[in-house]
């Protein structure tokens, strides 16, 4: 088997495997499954490369544009002033950096070719496009230029440089010598994105885990005939290398086809910026091209891994009962199934025993992933016990179909595992995807309801001082807007709303110069929202005042009429100073909720991929088991005297396990979701019931379809069955 003499034999063995694969039971199904498995694994490995490349490139560009601050007591000369602030466009937060040169040789910010003039701004192309409807081009002054995308954290980053007007107060800006020192909190997009380990964990949990199930399903598809051939090869003296050559030859062409598809995807990624579906995120082409070697090698590595799994997932023939070739029974590891309850305990209780958020997520991912990996083997043990019990009861009651099904399940638990494991995993993944994608804290959900009810009919402007409001700012406000001021008393945990009588009357308040308490059941919803979100909670008072006090301006429009927040922001930037917060009631919580929704898109992306892979795995397994069932029970009609036995046998062999798998998956999801629900501030997050109900209905339809299809197929094959020497 080695050297020159062995070369022709190796080629012959590979050719035998290829020819066998074409005519094998479920051969076409297995070939398609191997193509999909190899391509999917290529995508998973390529995703790991893309995550590393994107974070590495972003960190390098963030470091290049971060300011070098001057420490206290240092003799270094300040060359520029720097102040980062935040703004919101389309309810999404991003960073704005105010910059001003102090010396003629002050370095130009990365991404710009020259310093903007006083009162000018430079915006990223994506921000300019997204905020055009809100007047972003003039919000911070006139538009001087756009930032070069090559110096942004990502091509689609929202980012802005603003040079304050010449008369602006720059006392609170940071003195810096230049750019090039990474900050501890990051800059720009890096302040809003999750750490890399979360994406790696998602890739492992919702990428590698479902793909592993697909690889196993593809490798073992039509395994009964292949196991018989493996036993024959071993009985004829063929060693492990002979069997491996035949198995490799059988799977080589579809695996190569899957690798070619993966290589095509990698080449397409290297052509330029890569925009991730559903998320709106783009990875710079320079980052992917820097890791071109790893990206192109991912499909090759995927092919090697899948081929190794195909070869290794064919156990040796058990010779303890003799040397006659036979199909061997599936042997489950003695200790492996008992890990499932332990890992379920880790997933449910483990996160509560840790303090760090990162550690909690890691423990949860390990617990959920381990539960999914070990659950099929536990199902196998349950199949053996249930099969024996069903056979015993059926023998006493005289149920031939149930008797046959029970003995089938007890003798071939692996068939039941392959039939049901994908369904259980699908339920867990669907539930986890919807749960993580829609989970929000209670205050964030309440903020969404408040904004839907009140809108922007009340706008808060935080001037952070009690000085009079500049008249030019008031002149630029929309017509009909009334102004009040809000003052908080931290010692008493109360708040006071003061202003002109016309403004108070717009909120249905009395015009008195003595503070009057506002009742909680006040008829104006705007005042109720203001008292709920922007006061300490121990009472809010109102009074008429010609010189109102308070660091917060409360702008009130007519009831039912929304104010233009972008117009107010532009006026505030021109007349009130740098980075004056302008937001609606509960606006900060709403922004946080929208950021969670954006992060949830990543979960939806991974979850969609995982569900597609699991569906393919279920289809492959069910089709293969259907063919296996139909072929191996065709002779039963000769013994039973009729063909109706196929429907009862298929009911217990196909429909019952699939229906039980759906219920087990639903039960596992509710258990595994416990730590996530417990981590929310309230139970008002979006529930996953709708998607799970759809999945449950789909599983029921699939179970009935597979049952009728399997029974019909066996009945159809029984017409042409003839005894043979197999």
XYZ file of C-alpha atoms in Angstrom:
726
model
C 0.000 0.000 0.000
C 3.014 2.322 -0.151
C 5.647 3.298 -2.673
C 5.383 2.971 -6.427
C 3.692 -0.386 -6.262
C 0.945 1.036 -4.086
C 0.173 4.069 -6.238
C -2.103 2.242 -8.727
C -3.969 0.549 -5.891
C -4.585 3.879 -4.164
C -5.975 5.324 -7.352
C -8.155 2.260 -7.778
C -9.488 2.537 -4.235
C -10.292 6.217 -4.732
C -12.040 5.369 -7.999
C -14.032 2.615 -6.298
C -15.143 5.118 -3.693
C -16.201 7.636 -6.348
C -18.190 5.031 -8.298
C -19.760 3.698 -5.115
C -20.821 7.160 -4.059
C -22.720 7.738 -7.294
C -24.814 4.592 -6.950
C -25.121 4.469 -3.179
C -28.326 4.857 -1.230
C -29.032 8.569 -0.775
C -25.882 9.243 -2.812
C -27.148 12.447 -4.402
C -28.547 13.670 -1.122
C -25.194 13.081 0.552
C -23.289 14.797 -2.242
C -25.410 17.945 -1.974
C -25.075 17.868 1.812
C -21.276 17.593 1.609
C -21.135 20.525 -0.809
C -23.251 22.630 1.554
C -21.274 21.522 4.617
C -17.905 22.375 3.062
C -19.126 25.728 1.780
C -20.730 26.573 5.147
C -17.567 25.667 7.040
C -15.573 27.832 4.619
C -17.861 30.740 5.492
C -17.432 30.131 9.226
C -13.634 29.981 9.008
C -13.603 32.995 6.698
C -15.791 34.867 9.188
C -13.232 34.291 11.927
C -10.569 35.794 9.654
C -12.804 38.761 8.799
C -13.522 39.502 12.463
C -9.830 39.570 13.311
C -8.971 41.635 10.231
C -11.740 44.191 10.868
C -10.874 44.712 14.534
C -7.140 44.869 13.867
C -7.566 47.466 11.118
C -10.045 49.513 13.126
C -7.785 49.578 16.181
C -4.848 50.770 14.055
C -6.855 53.611 12.492
C -8.382 54.576 15.844
C -4.909 54.834 17.336
C -3.785 57.013 14.440
C -6.576 59.584 14.991
C -6.670 59.564 18.808
C -5.247 62.729 20.453
C -1.951 62.843 22.331
C -2.983 64.684 25.475
C -0.590 66.761 27.531
C -0.187 65.538 31.089
C -0.371 67.917 34.021
C 2.964 69.537 34.764
C 4.339 68.693 31.326
C 6.371 71.307 29.458
C 5.196 70.149 26.059
C 3.680 72.798 23.851
C 0.014 72.373 22.946
C -0.501 72.382 19.193
C -4.251 71.791 19.021
C -7.431 71.598 21.099
C -9.649 68.517 21.089
C -13.049 67.658 22.561
C -15.164 64.557 21.758
C -18.949 64.779 22.095
C -21.949 62.779 20.911
C -24.827 63.453 18.574
C -27.795 61.499 17.217
C -29.011 61.041 13.641
C -32.051 58.911 12.881
C -32.106 57.865 16.576
C -28.583 56.399 16.282
C -25.713 57.816 18.312
C -22.297 58.649 16.848
C -19.261 60.710 17.838
C -18.415 64.285 16.908
C -14.928 65.675 17.593
C -14.386 69.405 18.017
C -10.842 70.390 17.006
C -8.981 73.688 16.752
C -5.321 74.362 15.822
C -3.188 76.457 18.165
C 0.012 76.653 16.134
C 0.713 76.961 12.405
C 2.332 73.508 12.388
C -0.614 71.768 14.096
C -1.042 68.335 12.472
C -4.093 67.923 10.260
C -6.590 65.327 11.595
C -6.314 61.957 9.830
C -8.696 61.762 6.899
C -8.488 65.478 6.048
C -6.169 67.214 3.621
C -6.406 70.633 5.351
C -7.825 72.216 8.476
C -11.465 73.361 8.229
C -12.056 77.068 8.687
C -13.691 78.284 11.933
C -17.356 77.314 11.928
C -16.856 74.548 9.374
C -17.241 70.779 9.668
C -15.945 67.673 7.902
C -18.264 64.640 7.866
C -17.807 61.036 6.914
C -19.547 60.092 3.635
C -21.888 57.648 5.386
C -22.956 60.270 7.966
C -23.533 62.850 5.252
C -25.751 60.402 3.379
C -27.678 59.173 6.438
C -28.324 62.639 7.883
C -29.087 64.524 4.704
C -32.821 64.565 5.469
C -32.081 66.069 8.918
C -29.870 68.821 7.547
C -26.648 67.288 8.842
C -24.609 69.208 6.259
C -25.332 72.498 8.081
C -25.942 71.285 11.642
C -22.407 72.145 12.804
C -21.732 74.953 10.358
C -20.856 74.929 6.698
C -19.538 71.719 5.150
C -15.814 71.962 4.443
C -15.007 68.458 3.195
C -15.700 64.774 3.655
C -13.399 62.511 5.631
C -11.357 60.017 3.614
C -12.928 56.567 4.229
C -9.454 55.004 4.392
C -8.885 56.816 7.713
C -12.229 55.898 9.242
C -12.762 52.926 11.527
C -14.865 51.358 8.760
C -16.063 52.629 5.379
C -19.606 53.157 6.732
C -18.645 54.839 10.016
C -20.574 57.891 11.168
C -18.001 60.438 12.315
C -17.481 64.215 12.189
C -14.726 66.783 12.783
C -15.982 70.267 13.721
C -13.898 73.404 14.102
C -15.692 75.751 16.512
C -16.333 79.401 15.558
C -13.652 81.954 16.363
C -15.653 83.391 19.288
C -16.442 79.981 20.862
C -15.511 79.201 24.465
C -12.677 76.633 24.254
C -11.834 76.509 27.964
C -13.055 72.930 28.339
C -11.244 71.523 25.320
C -8.225 69.229 25.773
C -4.754 70.456 24.994
C -2.954 68.014 22.679
C 0.313 67.802 20.820
C -1.037 65.789 17.903
C -2.559 62.430 17.015
C -1.407 58.857 17.454
C -2.103 57.540 20.977
C -4.950 55.036 21.466
C -7.366 56.060 24.209
C -8.618 53.644 26.886
C -12.262 54.127 25.864
C -11.725 54.074 22.127
C -12.879 56.652 19.622
C -15.688 56.863 17.120
C -17.276 53.598 16.105
C -15.152 51.623 18.572
C -17.097 53.116 21.483
C -20.382 51.591 20.294
C -19.337 48.171 19.013
C -19.127 44.994 21.044
C -15.751 43.422 21.874
C -14.321 40.966 19.381
C -14.773 37.993 21.702
C -18.559 38.375 21.479
C -18.467 37.970 17.708
C -16.085 35.035 18.068
C -18.525 33.467 20.540
C -21.445 34.071 18.161
C -19.466 32.522 15.319
C -18.748 29.451 17.413
C -22.250 29.099 18.832
C -24.373 30.018 15.779
C -21.852 29.158 13.103
C -19.514 26.312 13.950
C -22.030 24.376 16.039
C -24.788 24.120 13.383
C -22.181 23.416 10.696
C -20.837 20.578 12.835
C -24.330 19.076 12.906
C -24.557 19.416 9.118
C -21.162 17.761 8.641
C -22.210 14.855 10.851
C -25.530 14.516 9.026
C -23.816 14.600 5.627
C -21.111 12.130 6.635
C -23.601 9.605 8.021
C -26.272 10.046 5.357
C -27.098 6.606 3.922
C -24.738 5.066 6.438
C -26.347 1.627 6.635
C -25.044 0.444 3.256
C -21.753 2.221 3.799
C -21.278 0.560 7.182
C -21.973 -2.797 5.570
C -19.351 -2.085 2.915
C -16.895 -0.993 5.612
C -17.446 -4.268 7.444
C -16.886 -6.190 4.209
C -13.626 -4.355 3.508
C -12.397 -5.129 7.004
C -13.378 -8.789 6.690
C -11.401 -8.970 3.441
C -8.331 -7.655 5.244
C -8.540 -3.996 4.356
C -6.943 -1.848 7.033
C -7.735 1.651 8.108
C -5.896 3.205 5.172
C -7.872 1.132 2.674
C -11.185 2.094 4.255
C -10.100 5.716 4.497
C -9.163 5.756 0.794
C -12.571 4.394 -0.239
C -14.453 6.831 2.016
C -12.300 9.725 0.814
C -12.912 8.810 -2.806
C -16.651 8.687 -2.218
C -16.711 12.196 -0.704
C -13.848 13.876 -2.581
C -15.777 15.417 -5.496
C -18.606 17.069 -3.497
C -16.147 18.316 -0.891
C -13.964 19.798 -3.638
C -17.026 21.459 -5.146
C -17.887 23.016 -1.782
C -14.301 24.231 -1.390
C -14.432 25.845 -4.850
C -17.593 27.698 -3.844
C -15.866 28.865 -0.668
C -12.804 29.949 -2.635
C -15.035 31.916 -4.995
C -16.616 33.700 -2.034
C -13.166 34.512 -0.604
C -12.000 35.947 -3.938
C -15.139 38.083 -4.134
C -14.519 39.414 -0.626
C -10.986 40.451 -1.606
C -12.200 42.613 -4.502
C -13.147 45.566 -2.266
C -15.120 46.624 0.773
C -17.357 43.889 2.156
C -20.836 44.925 3.274
C -22.348 42.538 5.790
C -26.021 41.720 5.091
C -28.721 42.848 7.571
C -26.256 44.852 9.687
C -25.267 47.744 7.428
C -21.636 47.275 8.477
C -18.786 47.317 5.968
C -15.295 45.870 6.309
C -12.549 47.832 4.572
C -10.991 46.120 1.585
C -7.528 47.026 2.885
C -8.186 44.970 6.020
C -9.325 41.864 4.156
C -6.521 42.121 1.598
C -3.974 42.246 4.411
C -5.221 38.805 5.480
C -5.736 37.454 1.959
C -3.624 34.367 2.624
C -5.693 33.281 5.610
C -8.928 34.059 3.803
C -7.972 32.004 0.738
C -6.760 29.117 2.864
C -10.079 28.916 4.784
C -11.854 26.848 2.052
C -8.866 24.490 1.826
C -8.886 24.014 5.584
C -12.648 23.482 5.493
C -12.251 20.756 2.863
C -9.594 19.008 4.952
C -11.768 19.154 8.085
C -14.868 17.830 6.327
C -12.887 15.057 4.636
C -11.354 14.085 7.981
C -14.816 13.981 9.568
C -16.117 11.807 6.735
C -13.283 9.329 7.269
C -13.406 9.349 11.073
C -17.187 9.060 11.385
C -17.100 5.441 10.190
C -16.417 3.259 13.240
C -14.527 0.005 13.031
C -16.293 -3.342 12.672
C -16.782 -5.074 16.022
C -15.187 -8.527 15.676
C -15.928 -9.839 19.134
C -18.845 -11.946 17.879
C -16.992 -13.404 14.886
C -15.613 -12.406 11.530
C -18.856 -12.473 9.526
C -19.531 -9.054 7.979
C -22.579 -7.433 9.544
C -24.082 -4.109 10.364
C -22.956 -3.038 13.804
C -25.192 -1.348 16.320
C -24.621 2.236 17.276
C -22.635 2.356 20.496
C -23.007 5.514 22.542
C -20.220 6.637 24.895
C -21.010 5.645 28.445
C -20.209 8.998 29.994
C -21.096 11.423 27.208
C -24.914 11.511 27.628
C -24.641 12.276 31.330
C -22.807 15.529 30.551
C -26.051 16.981 29.176
C -27.806 17.596 32.541
C -24.595 19.008 33.983
C -24.080 21.417 31.062
C -27.737 22.412 31.236
C -27.151 23.323 34.886
C -24.057 25.339 33.838
C -26.080 27.258 31.237
C -28.989 28.020 33.588
C -27.189 28.619 36.891
C -23.581 29.287 35.866
C -23.984 32.935 34.703
C -25.479 33.894 38.053
C -22.393 32.612 39.866
C -20.002 34.981 38.039
C -19.495 38.716 38.394
C -17.981 39.856 35.090
C -20.326 40.368 32.125
C -17.781 38.835 29.771
C -17.383 35.790 31.990
C -21.158 35.423 32.279
C -21.490 35.379 28.503
C -18.651 32.888 28.148
C -20.161 30.540 30.763
C -23.572 30.822 29.123
C -22.216 30.097 25.630
C -20.261 27.087 26.925
C -23.326 25.787 28.752
C -25.704 26.209 25.809
C -23.229 24.864 23.264
C -22.347 21.896 25.443
C -26.012 21.136 26.068
C -26.713 21.065 22.341
C -23.682 18.859 21.679
C -24.510 16.275 24.332
C -28.294 16.288 24.012
C -28.384 13.968 20.948
C -26.562 11.211 22.821
C -29.038 11.558 25.693
C -31.841 11.282 23.144
C -30.179 8.080 21.932
C -30.333 6.545 25.398
C -33.947 7.651 25.702
C -34.664 6.070 22.303
C -33.309 2.714 23.489
C -35.379 2.785 26.686
C -38.517 4.003 24.914
C -38.082 1.465 22.121
C -37.767 -1.429 24.525
C -40.812 -0.248 26.481
C -42.839 0.221 23.307
C -41.845 -3.218 22.025
C -42.784 -4.840 25.337
C -46.197 -3.175 25.469
C -46.871 -3.858 21.778
C -45.962 -7.541 22.192
C -48.515 -7.932 24.977
C -51.207 -5.925 23.192
C -50.622 -7.410 19.750
C -49.634 -4.209 17.917
C -47.366 -5.347 15.081
C -46.519 -1.869 13.751
C -45.585 -0.519 17.181
C -43.641 -3.710 17.942
C -41.560 -3.299 14.809
C -40.999 0.398 15.512
C -39.995 -0.242 19.128
C -37.442 -2.862 18.197
C -36.163 -0.583 15.414
C -35.604 2.266 17.896
C -33.947 -0.015 20.467
C -31.632 -1.609 17.904
C -30.794 1.580 15.972
C -30.794 4.551 18.372
C -28.439 6.402 16.055
C -31.199 6.587 13.442
C -33.509 8.244 15.955
C -30.773 10.648 17.002
C -30.073 11.685 13.409
C -33.791 12.147 12.811
C -34.460 14.317 15.876
C -31.238 16.142 16.785
C -31.614 18.771 14.075
C -35.158 19.599 15.155
C -34.116 20.099 18.777
C -31.154 22.286 17.769
C -33.398 24.299 15.432
C -35.805 25.148 18.255
C -32.975 26.219 20.556
C -31.345 28.359 17.873
C -34.600 29.996 16.757
C -35.474 30.839 20.344
C -31.992 32.125 21.167
C -31.854 34.227 17.999
C -35.173 35.938 18.605
C -34.460 36.344 22.319
C -31.087 38.039 21.875
C -32.222 40.103 18.897
C -35.245 41.614 20.661
C -34.151 41.666 24.290
C -34.136 45.119 25.829
C -34.138 46.412 29.357
C -37.449 47.485 30.827
C -36.651 51.249 30.885
C -35.593 51.117 27.233
C -38.879 49.506 26.233
C -40.821 52.038 28.312
C -38.860 54.824 26.607
C -39.953 53.506 23.224
C -43.577 53.615 24.360
C -43.143 57.144 25.748
C -41.656 58.505 22.527
C -44.418 56.856 20.501
C -46.995 58.571 22.729
C -45.423 62.014 23.193
C -43.164 62.283 20.154
C -41.121 65.466 19.903
C -43.852 67.821 21.128
C -41.517 68.441 24.095
C -37.790 68.996 23.496
C -35.160 69.375 26.226
C -32.065 71.544 25.744
C -29.403 71.154 28.466
C -27.524 74.463 28.722
C -26.052 73.427 32.126
C -26.197 76.959 33.531
C -28.769 79.524 34.682
C -27.718 82.400 32.453
C -30.290 83.958 30.109
C -30.881 82.276 26.790
C -29.424 84.208 23.833
C -32.165 85.889 21.856
C -30.795 84.745 18.456
C -31.405 81.158 19.568
C -35.005 81.931 20.521
C -35.518 83.742 17.218
C -34.520 80.616 15.264
C -36.979 78.345 17.046
C -40.058 77.242 15.074
C -43.097 79.480 15.307
C -45.397 78.924 18.247
C -42.794 77.327 20.530
C -42.997 78.240 24.221
C -40.007 78.012 26.571
C -39.889 76.875 30.195
C -36.927 76.083 32.433
C -36.485 72.987 34.575
C -34.562 73.123 37.850
C -33.782 70.084 39.971
C -33.274 70.077 43.745
C -31.071 67.031 44.546
C -31.407 67.498 48.314
C -35.218 67.211 48.226
C -35.375 65.056 45.073
C -37.887 67.479 43.577
C -38.063 69.547 40.407
C -39.459 72.984 39.554
C -40.853 74.094 36.209
C -41.000 77.857 35.695
C -41.715 80.278 32.893
C -44.219 82.591 31.304
C -47.943 82.177 31.865
C -48.610 81.340 28.216
C -46.114 78.466 28.394
C -47.673 77.101 31.582
C -51.146 77.305 30.129
C -50.065 75.262 27.146
C -49.468 72.404 29.619
C -52.769 73.164 31.422
C -50.981 74.561 34.481
C -52.137 77.404 36.734
C -50.383 80.765 36.482
C -49.308 81.350 40.091
C -46.085 82.814 41.422
C -46.046 80.275 44.247
C -44.845 76.747 43.408
C -47.825 74.466 42.871
C -47.484 70.714 42.956
C -48.372 68.902 39.753
C -50.578 65.908 40.380
C -49.450 62.509 38.994
C -52.718 62.181 37.082
C -52.287 65.463 35.217
C -54.282 65.373 31.935
C -51.371 66.375 29.664
C -49.344 63.305 28.675
C -46.307 65.480 27.960
C -46.110 66.621 31.553
C -46.590 63.066 32.805
C -43.683 61.917 30.620
C -41.519 64.808 31.805
C -42.216 63.971 35.441
C -41.461 60.287 34.835
C -38.164 60.580 32.957
C -36.481 63.891 33.760
C -37.204 64.594 37.433
C -35.903 62.938 40.647
C -39.308 61.404 41.339
C -40.332 63.052 44.634
C -42.604 65.655 43.133
C -42.612 68.309 40.438
C -43.805 71.890 40.971
C -44.728 74.680 38.584
C -44.761 78.456 38.963
C -44.975 81.589 36.860
C -41.746 83.566 36.664
C -40.505 86.464 34.572
C -36.930 85.256 35.108
C -37.153 81.457 35.161
C -34.231 79.438 36.496
C -32.851 76.061 35.632
C -30.115 74.483 33.521
C -32.587 72.753 31.189
C -34.751 74.482 28.607
C -38.131 72.840 28.013
C -39.429 73.716 24.554
C -43.155 73.090 24.144
C -45.124 73.049 20.940
C -48.837 72.848 20.393
C -50.411 69.630 21.665
C -50.139 66.949 19.008
C -47.548 68.907 17.004
C -43.978 67.635 16.821
C -41.085 70.074 16.880
C -38.171 69.787 14.457
C -35.330 68.432 16.590
C -32.705 68.854 13.780
C -33.634 72.569 13.465
C -33.286 73.069 17.221
C -29.928 71.239 17.218
C -28.563 73.474 14.475
C -29.682 76.607 16.344
C -28.161 75.322 19.591
C -24.813 74.634 17.898
C -24.728 78.167 16.502
C -25.758 80.101 19.607
C -25.430 77.973 22.766
C -21.923 76.545 22.421
C -20.355 73.194 21.657
C -22.103 69.904 22.281
C -25.301 71.175 23.872
C -27.547 68.091 24.328
C -30.886 68.383 22.534
C -33.292 65.454 22.907
C -36.895 64.475 23.357
C -38.313 63.167 26.625
C -36.722 59.747 27.327
C -34.470 60.360 24.320
C -31.307 59.005 25.935
C -33.017 55.732 26.834
C -34.484 55.523 23.333
C -31.015 55.958 21.838
C -29.734 53.135 24.020
C -32.645 50.938 22.910
C -31.887 51.664 19.259
C -28.241 50.756 19.794
C -29.400 47.444 21.237
C -31.594 46.951 18.182
C -28.607 47.563 15.907
C -26.549 45.046 17.852
C -29.491 42.653 17.617
C -29.114 42.672 13.833
C -25.875 40.748 14.240
C -27.687 38.108 16.230
C -30.361 37.954 13.535
C -27.658 37.543 10.880
C -25.954 34.707 12.726
C -29.275 33.193 13.689
C -30.496 33.218 10.090
C -27.327 31.447 8.992
C -27.662 28.902 11.801
C -31.308 28.169 11.058
C -30.574 27.722 7.325
C -27.775 25.276 8.119
C -29.942 23.360 10.579
C -32.814 23.195 8.071
C -30.443 21.739 5.474
C -29.249 19.237 8.073
C -32.825 18.265 8.934
C -33.715 17.835 5.264
C -30.664 15.675 4.615
C -31.319 13.511 7.648
C -35.029 13.121 7.043
C -34.607 12.273 3.371
C -31.890 9.740 4.173
C -33.906 8.162 6.987
C -36.972 8.092 4.771
C -35.086 6.152 2.091
C -33.572 3.867 4.698
C -36.947 3.160 6.318
C -38.683 2.570 2.992
C -35.996 0.175 1.783
C -35.564 -1.873 4.946
C -39.213 -2.510 5.797
C -40.468 -3.393 2.311
C -40.397 -7.124 3.094
C -42.642 -6.748 6.132
C -45.793 -6.972 4.003
C -44.845 -10.558 3.112
C -44.985 -11.503 6.778
C -47.874 -9.254 7.772
C -50.111 -10.127 4.822
C -50.999 -6.462 4.138
C -49.287 -3.146 3.530
C -51.192 -1.042 6.075
C -48.586 -1.991 8.656
C -46.266 0.559 7.054
C -48.437 3.450 8.240
C -48.431 2.323 11.879
C -44.719 1.504 11.772
C -43.885 4.858 10.175
C -46.099 6.594 12.750
C -43.935 5.342 15.630
C -40.637 5.431 13.701
C -40.882 8.833 12.007
C -43.774 10.969 13.241
C -43.550 10.273 16.983
C -39.789 11.021 17.320
C -40.119 14.240 15.288
C -43.084 15.440 17.350
C -41.258 14.563 20.581
C -38.166 16.402 19.325
C -40.206 19.572 18.787
C -41.541 19.434 22.343
C -38.060 18.726 23.743
C -36.659 21.654 21.766
C -39.370 23.952 23.088
C -38.704 22.797 26.643
C -34.935 23.240 26.247
C -35.356 26.761 24.897
C -37.447 27.892 27.857
C -34.889 26.452 30.266
C -31.907 27.935 28.453
C -33.598 31.359 28.198
C -33.955 31.615 31.978
C -30.643 33.469 32.651
C -31.348 35.973 29.870
C -34.784 36.807 31.178
C -33.413 37.113 34.698
C -30.789 39.623 33.509
C -33.431 42.043 32.175
C -34.594 44.864 34.442
C -38.211 43.890 33.829
C -40.063 41.210 31.940
C -41.302 43.650 29.303
C -38.867 42.565 26.615
C -40.189 41.153 23.387
C -41.231 37.551 23.811
C -40.194 34.770 21.445
C -43.571 33.074 21.386
C -44.549 34.008 17.835
C -41.456 32.559 16.184
C -41.568 29.446 18.349
C -45.221 28.909 17.525
C -44.359 29.113 13.828
C -41.480 26.689 14.369
C -43.766 24.325 16.298
C -46.359 24.395 13.521
C -43.650 23.827 10.921
C -42.256 20.881 12.879
C -45.731 19.365 13.109
C -46.302 19.710 9.373
C -42.873 18.235 8.677
C -43.519 15.278 10.998
C -46.839 14.443 9.332
C -45.301 14.855 5.862
C -42.347 12.590 6.651
C -44.717 10.017 8.184
C -47.026 9.852 5.167
C -44.123 10.057 2.725
C -42.238 7.268 4.469
C -45.285 4.996 4.643
C -46.200 5.702 1.011
C -42.614 5.089 -0.126
C -42.418 1.777 1.704
C -45.775 0.711 0.257
C -44.650 1.665 -3.226
C -41.347 -0.218 -2.932
C -43.159 -3.257 -1.544
C -44.859 -3.786 -4.915
C -41.497 -4.391 -6.593
C -39.701 -6.145 -3.718
C -38.161 -9.512 -4.476
C -36.041 -11.693 -2.188
C -32.300 -11.243 -2.652
C -29.148 -12.516 -1.029
C -28.513 -9.337 0.970
